[in-house]
């Protein structure tokens, strides 16, 4: 059965990779992207899809109830993949209110609209309706060195305004299933990396700074651990869940790749040294600089993805070595994508975060 999909946040990092994945693997399905094009959204990333008959891009805010209502109805949407969010922890520390607005109020608006809409979808056609709420492992808080990885039953303990707002939105998605029967599914995923990642996040920031000969700022002692997943593997997991996941369930998604930040940065330096020619500073490790720590910085995240593996048969396919090489190569070859993003707004943000280090 061909689905009719609304992707929120489809011009962002994971959203755009997901839209590309979906259009490639389900070429006959209707895809509508709703994205406000905040600083993190980039319509250029979807430029190659603009001429497709069954693709539509709408610039708009997920908090705009009448816009969401009309899109769901007009496009006869049966599946929502909700990826729109304010997503950067450091920005949530500088200004949390946009996080509450988009992540909590925006998710609430979408859930309300979908609650009213989905019962009327293809009433005679037995179509599967799903509201996929894409969330993060950060809602579970921080792990000690010996703690077991997060499972779907780990209690929530968010530590940043970002993760608190995501936790709030997860609770709403869960409640709409239990109270109203809305077919929501929640995913909690570990750190993604890959193409089209906005320059403010660790891996693109390091790649771009190496290419520009700028310092590589490592927070605190660099011993914080993240569990890295190649974004295309995340997209495949979301696709599997849309088709086979059970409404009302939560699935953890992770890469089984726990790496200390400082080790990751050193690996990136080595890859860049080997792939890049005419780099401003070499070896790139010379650029590593320890800077003031992020307030409330979570020490370690790790995902136990046993459930999605056992129940839905998903597991990551890209090794971290392959994924990091492909990513560094992508930033080397796609200056025209990232250079325009280093705007005045970005420089101002950068100074705020890194200047008093
Ligand atoms: P991103 O910041 O790259 O993209 C977010 C997109 O949402 C942008 O295109 C932006 O324009 C859009 N957006 C923001 N506010 C909006 C609004 N009010 N209305 C409509 N669109 C709006 O984020 P990402 O890294 O692609 O993350 C996508 C989702 O996945 C988020 O929910 C995030 O919490 C979650 N997640 C991210 C990661 C990661 O490592 N990046 C890991 C796990 C989960
Ligand atoms: O775990 C999933 C989360 O991963 C997602 O929910 C978030 O949307 C996503 O941004 C990401 O959050 P992190 O805070 O883990 O990602 P970030 O890339 O900002 O940082 C990764 C690690 O690197 C973290 O320990 C902080 C550190 N760091 C980051 C930056 C930007 C540095 O040491 N220096 C930096 O300049």
XYZ file of C-alpha atoms and ligand atoms in Angstrom:
437
model
C 0.000 0.000 0.000
C 1.398 3.414 -0.943
C 1.468 5.770 1.988
C 0.980 9.528 2.035
C 3.661 10.942 4.267
C 4.074 14.273 6.032
C 7.664 14.875 7.151
C 8.108 17.754 9.584
C 11.613 19.213 9.727
C 12.419 17.674 6.325
C 14.893 20.451 5.473
C 17.050 19.689 8.528
C 19.855 17.175 8.943
C 18.034 13.910 9.663
C 14.795 15.043 8.002
C 16.467 15.719 4.649
C 18.396 12.452 4.734
C 15.129 10.696 5.582
C 13.224 12.386 2.733
C 15.966 11.397 0.265
C 15.922 7.859 1.597
C 12.123 7.634 1.380
C 11.880 9.077 -2.149
C 14.521 6.618 -3.318
C 13.069 3.518 -1.686
C 9.348 4.386 -2.142
C 9.304 6.387 -5.377
C 5.514 6.214 -5.781
C 4.586 7.489 -2.339
C 3.418 11.069 -1.822
C 5.829 13.063 0.379
C 4.983 16.455 1.841
C 7.634 18.344 3.813
C 6.586 20.943 6.374
C 9.545 23.009 7.564
C 9.810 26.513 9.009
C 13.315 26.960 7.544
C 14.858 28.171 10.776
C 18.642 28.712 10.771
C 18.945 24.887 10.764
C 16.688 24.259 7.773
C 18.006 24.470 4.229
C 15.738 24.155 1.213
C 18.772 23.703 -1.049
C 19.283 20.287 0.496
C 16.020 19.174 -1.125
C 16.583 20.980 -4.455
C 16.997 17.729 -6.409
C 13.463 16.631 -5.384
C 11.583 19.811 -6.283
C 10.526 18.629 -9.742
C 9.083 15.302 -8.646
C 5.336 15.014 -9.081
C 4.754 13.341 -5.761
C 6.884 15.727 -3.680
C 5.749 18.983 -2.119
C 7.617 21.438 0.096
C 5.669 23.760 2.374
C 7.400 26.428 4.412
C 5.519 26.785 7.675
C 5.511 26.352 11.431
C 4.336 23.160 13.141
C 2.723 25.431 15.772
C 0.358 26.811 13.105
C -2.718 24.686 13.745
C -4.773 25.813 10.767
C -1.880 25.172 8.369
C -1.317 21.702 9.835
C -5.064 20.892 9.698
C -5.339 21.929 6.079
C -2.202 20.031 5.005
C -3.336 16.803 6.668
C -6.721 17.066 4.969
C -5.679 18.348 1.542
C -2.930 15.775 1.183
C -4.924 12.942 2.781
C -1.941 12.178 5.028
C -1.838 8.777 6.753
C 1.695 8.909 8.167
C 3.476 11.698 10.003
C 7.238 11.459 10.505
C 7.809 14.234 13.036
C 11.401 15.455 12.967
C 10.956 19.225 13.280
C 12.676 20.470 16.401
C 15.125 22.842 17.924
C 17.934 20.338 18.257
C 21.156 21.897 19.579
C 21.971 21.624 23.291
C 24.272 24.691 23.353
C 21.548 26.879 21.810
C 19.050 25.577 24.374
C 21.378 26.779 27.129
C 21.611 30.253 25.552
C 17.868 30.538 24.821
C 15.477 27.804 25.937
C 12.179 29.396 24.951
C 12.249 28.399 21.257
C 12.816 24.833 22.461
C 9.674 24.811 24.587
C 7.711 26.427 21.777
C 8.715 24.141 18.910
C 9.441 20.909 20.737
C 6.577 20.951 23.237
C 3.903 23.263 21.804
C 4.680 22.246 18.211
C 4.428 18.532 18.998
C 1.198 19.150 20.925
C -0.231 21.030 17.921
C 0.631 18.190 15.540
C -0.803 15.546 17.882
C -4.076 17.458 18.291
C -4.398 17.915 14.547
C -3.588 14.258 13.809
C -6.031 13.075 16.513
C -8.848 14.851 14.668
C -7.666 13.897 11.211
C -6.607 10.253 11.204
C -10.016 8.620 11.835
C -11.195 9.988 8.476
C -8.227 8.630 6.487
C -9.238 6.257 3.724
C -12.059 4.833 5.799
C -12.822 2.148 3.232
C -9.270 1.395 2.270
C -7.904 -0.070 5.519
C -4.851 2.208 5.450
C -2.234 2.094 8.204
C -2.015 5.397 10.101
C 1.096 6.225 12.138
C 2.392 9.292 13.974
C 6.126 8.669 14.318
C 7.629 10.930 16.969
C 11.404 11.087 16.485
C 13.229 11.710 19.735
C 16.585 11.373 21.402
C 18.518 9.273 23.901
C 19.262 12.500 25.819
C 15.876 12.193 27.587
C 17.383 9.367 29.667
C 20.069 11.624 31.166
C 23.703 10.762 31.761
C 25.352 7.356 32.372
C 28.281 6.517 34.633
C 31.201 4.547 33.162
C 29.881 1.159 34.287
C 26.121 1.745 33.876
C 24.238 -0.450 31.433
C 23.089 1.245 28.216
C 19.665 2.944 28.011
C 16.731 0.626 27.327
C 13.143 1.610 26.544
C 12.307 1.316 30.259
C 15.139 3.497 31.587
C 13.521 6.320 33.616
C 13.590 9.765 32.035
C 16.132 12.185 33.574
C 16.729 15.036 31.100
C 19.477 17.482 32.060
C 19.391 20.291 29.469
C 16.553 22.549 28.336
C 16.779 20.733 24.974
C 16.403 17.251 26.430
C 13.727 18.432 28.875
C 11.671 19.814 25.995
C 12.115 16.570 24.043
C 11.093 14.584 27.131
C 7.943 16.718 27.415
C 7.087 16.017 23.786
C 7.694 12.274 24.248
C 5.278 12.230 27.192
C 2.628 13.945 25.082
C 3.064 11.431 22.251
C 2.772 8.578 24.733
C -0.308 10.102 26.403
C -2.105 10.587 23.066
C -1.845 6.843 22.447
C -2.971 5.835 25.934
C -5.743 8.403 26.311
C -7.095 8.847 22.799
C -5.779 5.822 20.920
C -3.792 7.967 18.465
C -1.334 5.515 16.804
C 1.873 7.143 17.990
C 5.295 5.478 18.026
C 8.277 7.055 19.782
C 11.911 6.536 18.805
C 14.867 7.501 20.986
C 18.064 7.608 18.977
C 21.719 8.205 19.756
C 24.000 10.791 18.091
C 23.739 10.828 14.314
C 26.428 11.898 11.855
C 26.717 12.123 8.066
C 25.985 14.497 5.176
C 23.925 17.719 5.544
C 24.737 18.087 9.259
C 24.581 21.744 10.343
C 28.074 23.187 11.134
C 27.354 23.805 14.857
C 27.424 20.091 15.826
C 30.632 18.304 16.863
C 31.534 16.316 13.729
C 30.721 18.928 11.042
C 32.246 21.669 13.213
C 35.522 19.751 13.473
C 35.588 18.936 9.729
C 34.874 22.525 8.718
C 37.341 24.028 11.199
C 40.075 21.712 9.887
C 39.319 22.860 6.359
C 39.502 26.493 7.503
C 42.558 26.013 9.729
C 40.591 27.062 12.832
C 40.928 25.696 16.362
C 39.140 22.424 17.171
C 37.350 23.231 20.468
C 36.950 20.168 22.709
C 34.749 20.788 25.746
C 36.110 20.037 29.248
C 38.473 17.072 29.438
C 37.199 15.492 26.209
C 36.307 12.278 28.034
C 32.530 12.522 27.410
C 31.172 9.573 25.469
C 28.577 9.492 22.706
C 27.166 6.495 20.796
C 27.445 7.362 17.080
C 25.074 6.208 14.337
C 25.398 6.930 10.617
C 22.335 8.951 9.622
C 21.353 6.627 6.747
C 21.107 3.748 9.222
C 18.797 5.902 11.366
C 16.622 6.610 8.286
C 16.390 2.885 7.561
C 15.321 2.276 11.167
C 12.584 4.926 10.910
C 11.361 3.373 7.644
C 11.236 -0.082 9.275
C 9.287 1.312 12.225
C 6.784 3.138 10.005
C 6.068 -0.150 8.234
C 6.371 -2.689 11.037
C 6.435 -0.850 14.388
C 3.643 -1.279 16.888
C 1.539 1.770 17.839
C 2.017 2.755 21.470
C 5.571 1.385 21.550
C 8.946 3.036 22.005
C 12.041 1.861 20.119
C 15.605 2.788 21.017
C 17.928 3.203 18.018
C 21.710 3.257 18.393
C 24.961 2.556 16.657
C 26.833 0.413 19.212
C 29.688 2.844 18.747
C 30.649 4.452 22.039
C 33.559 6.832 21.492
C 35.172 9.473 23.741
C 34.997 12.930 22.181
C 38.762 13.434 22.185
C 39.323 10.075 20.483
C 36.689 10.902 17.874
C 38.299 14.266 17.116
C 41.707 12.595 16.737
C 40.230 10.024 14.320
C 38.665 12.839 12.285
C 42.045 14.601 12.189
C 43.761 11.489 10.854
C 41.109 10.958 8.180
C 41.304 14.624 7.136
C 45.119 14.479 7.015
C 44.902 11.487 4.701
C 42.142 12.798 2.395
C 42.714 16.543 2.307
C 45.291 18.310 0.201
C 46.395 21.917 0.801
C 44.990 21.975 4.323
C 45.865 25.259 6.090
C 47.358 23.426 9.122
C 48.770 19.918 9.207
C 48.728 17.577 10.996
C 45.202 18.636 11.988
C 45.751 17.486 15.593
C 47.797 20.679 16.093
C 44.472 22.535 16.062
C 42.943 20.651 19.016
C 42.188 23.046 21.894
C 40.502 22.173 25.177
C 37.878 24.800 26.002
C 35.476 25.594 28.829
C 32.981 22.789 29.414
C 29.306 22.909 28.398
C 27.168 23.633 31.510
C 25.456 20.450 32.733
C 27.384 18.423 30.138
C 26.126 14.807 30.116
C 29.051 12.440 30.579
C 28.000 9.370 28.666
C 25.169 8.129 26.424
C 24.799 4.554 25.197
C 21.815 2.854 23.582
C 20.705 -0.728 23.983
C 18.990 -1.430 20.644
C 18.047 -5.038 21.416
C 14.310 -4.433 21.083
C 14.311 -3.029 17.534
C 16.817 -5.676 16.526
C 14.819 -8.601 17.946
C 11.317 -7.392 17.117
C 11.795 -5.592 13.796
C 15.085 -7.023 12.524
C 16.874 -3.656 12.224
C 20.566 -3.205 12.901
C 23.112 -0.643 11.756
C 24.953 -1.494 8.556
C 27.676 1.160 8.308
C 30.799 0.768 10.460
C 32.061 3.880 12.222
C 35.281 3.761 10.192
C 33.356 3.768 6.886
C 30.836 6.345 8.102
C 33.452 8.806 9.355
C 35.517 8.518 6.155
C 32.419 9.150 4.026
C 31.465 12.104 6.202
C 34.881 13.786 6.122
C 34.952 13.264 2.352
C 31.479 14.799 2.059
C 32.543 17.983 3.889
C 35.685 18.154 1.750
C 33.652 17.928 -1.458
C 30.631 20.023 -0.506
C 31.946 23.447 0.442
C 29.165 24.983 -1.630
C 26.659 23.446 0.815
C 28.280 24.506 4.085
C 30.072 27.778 3.287
C 26.833 29.832 3.013
C 25.766 28.508 6.436
C 28.676 30.275 8.173
C 26.540 33.424 8.227
C 26.735 36.496 10.466
C 24.108 34.855 12.707
C 26.306 31.764 12.939
C 29.425 33.815 13.746
C 27.539 35.617 16.515
C 26.367 32.303 17.950
C 29.912 30.905 17.670
C 31.405 33.843 19.558
C 28.831 33.473 22.348
C 29.634 29.801 22.889
C 33.405 29.814 22.392
C 34.653 33.323 23.172
C 35.173 33.108 26.951
C 36.883 29.717 26.775
P 18.021 19.918 12.764
O 18.168 21.020 13.753
O 19.113 19.653 11.799
O 16.704 20.171 11.887
C 15.496 20.579 12.454
C 14.575 21.032 11.323
O 13.323 21.427 11.924
C 15.089 22.251 10.538
O 14.925 22.031 9.159
C 14.210 23.387 11.017
O 13.995 24.390 10.034
C 12.912 22.663 11.350
N 12.102 23.380 12.341
C 12.507 23.914 13.528
N 11.471 24.499 14.143
C 10.379 24.310 13.363
C 9.014 24.677 13.474
N 8.553 25.359 14.537
N 8.165 24.300 12.490
C 8.616 23.618 11.419
N 9.900 23.262 11.251
C 10.783 23.604 12.203
O 17.671 18.641 13.615
P 18.095 17.107 13.384
O 19.434 16.888 13.939
O 17.817 16.746 11.982
O 17.061 16.376 14.357
C 15.792 15.954 13.884
C 15.054 15.276 15.022
O 15.793 14.143 15.456
C 14.880 16.164 16.253
O 13.622 15.893 16.823
C 15.975 15.708 17.201
O 15.591 15.902 18.527
C 16.047 14.240 16.855
N 17.355 13.584 17.076
C 18.496 14.130 16.557
C 19.699 13.456 16.732
C 20.989 13.999 16.165
O 22.059 13.446 16.473
N 20.972 15.027 15.326
C 19.741 12.251 17.439
C 18.557 11.750 17.968
C 17.364 12.418 17.763
O 22.258 12.006 21.628
C 21.433 12.526 20.628
C 21.659 14.007 20.514
O 22.915 14.186 19.883
C 20.566 14.733 19.752
O 19.358 14.625 20.463
C 20.909 16.214 19.555
O 19.940 16.825 18.743
C 22.256 16.297 18.886
O 22.638 17.640 18.762
C 23.302 15.520 19.679
O 23.545 16.166 20.960
P 25.024 16.318 21.561
O 25.029 17.432 22.514
O 25.542 14.996 22.013
O 25.800 16.684 20.188
P 26.949 17.761 19.849
O 27.371 17.493 18.453
O 26.529 19.141 20.191
O 28.100 17.349 20.835
C 28.630 16.039 20.850
C 29.661 15.961 21.963
O 30.774 16.793 21.624
C 29.161 16.472 23.292
O 29.744 15.711 24.342
C 29.675 17.914 23.358
C 30.995 17.824 22.591
N 31.390 19.038 21.856
C 30.490 19.624 21.026
C 30.813 20.768 20.323
C 29.794 21.414 19.405
C 32.678 19.549 21.980
O 33.520 18.990 22.725
N 32.992 20.675 21.286
C 32.115 21.316 20.470
O 32.476 22.364 19.881
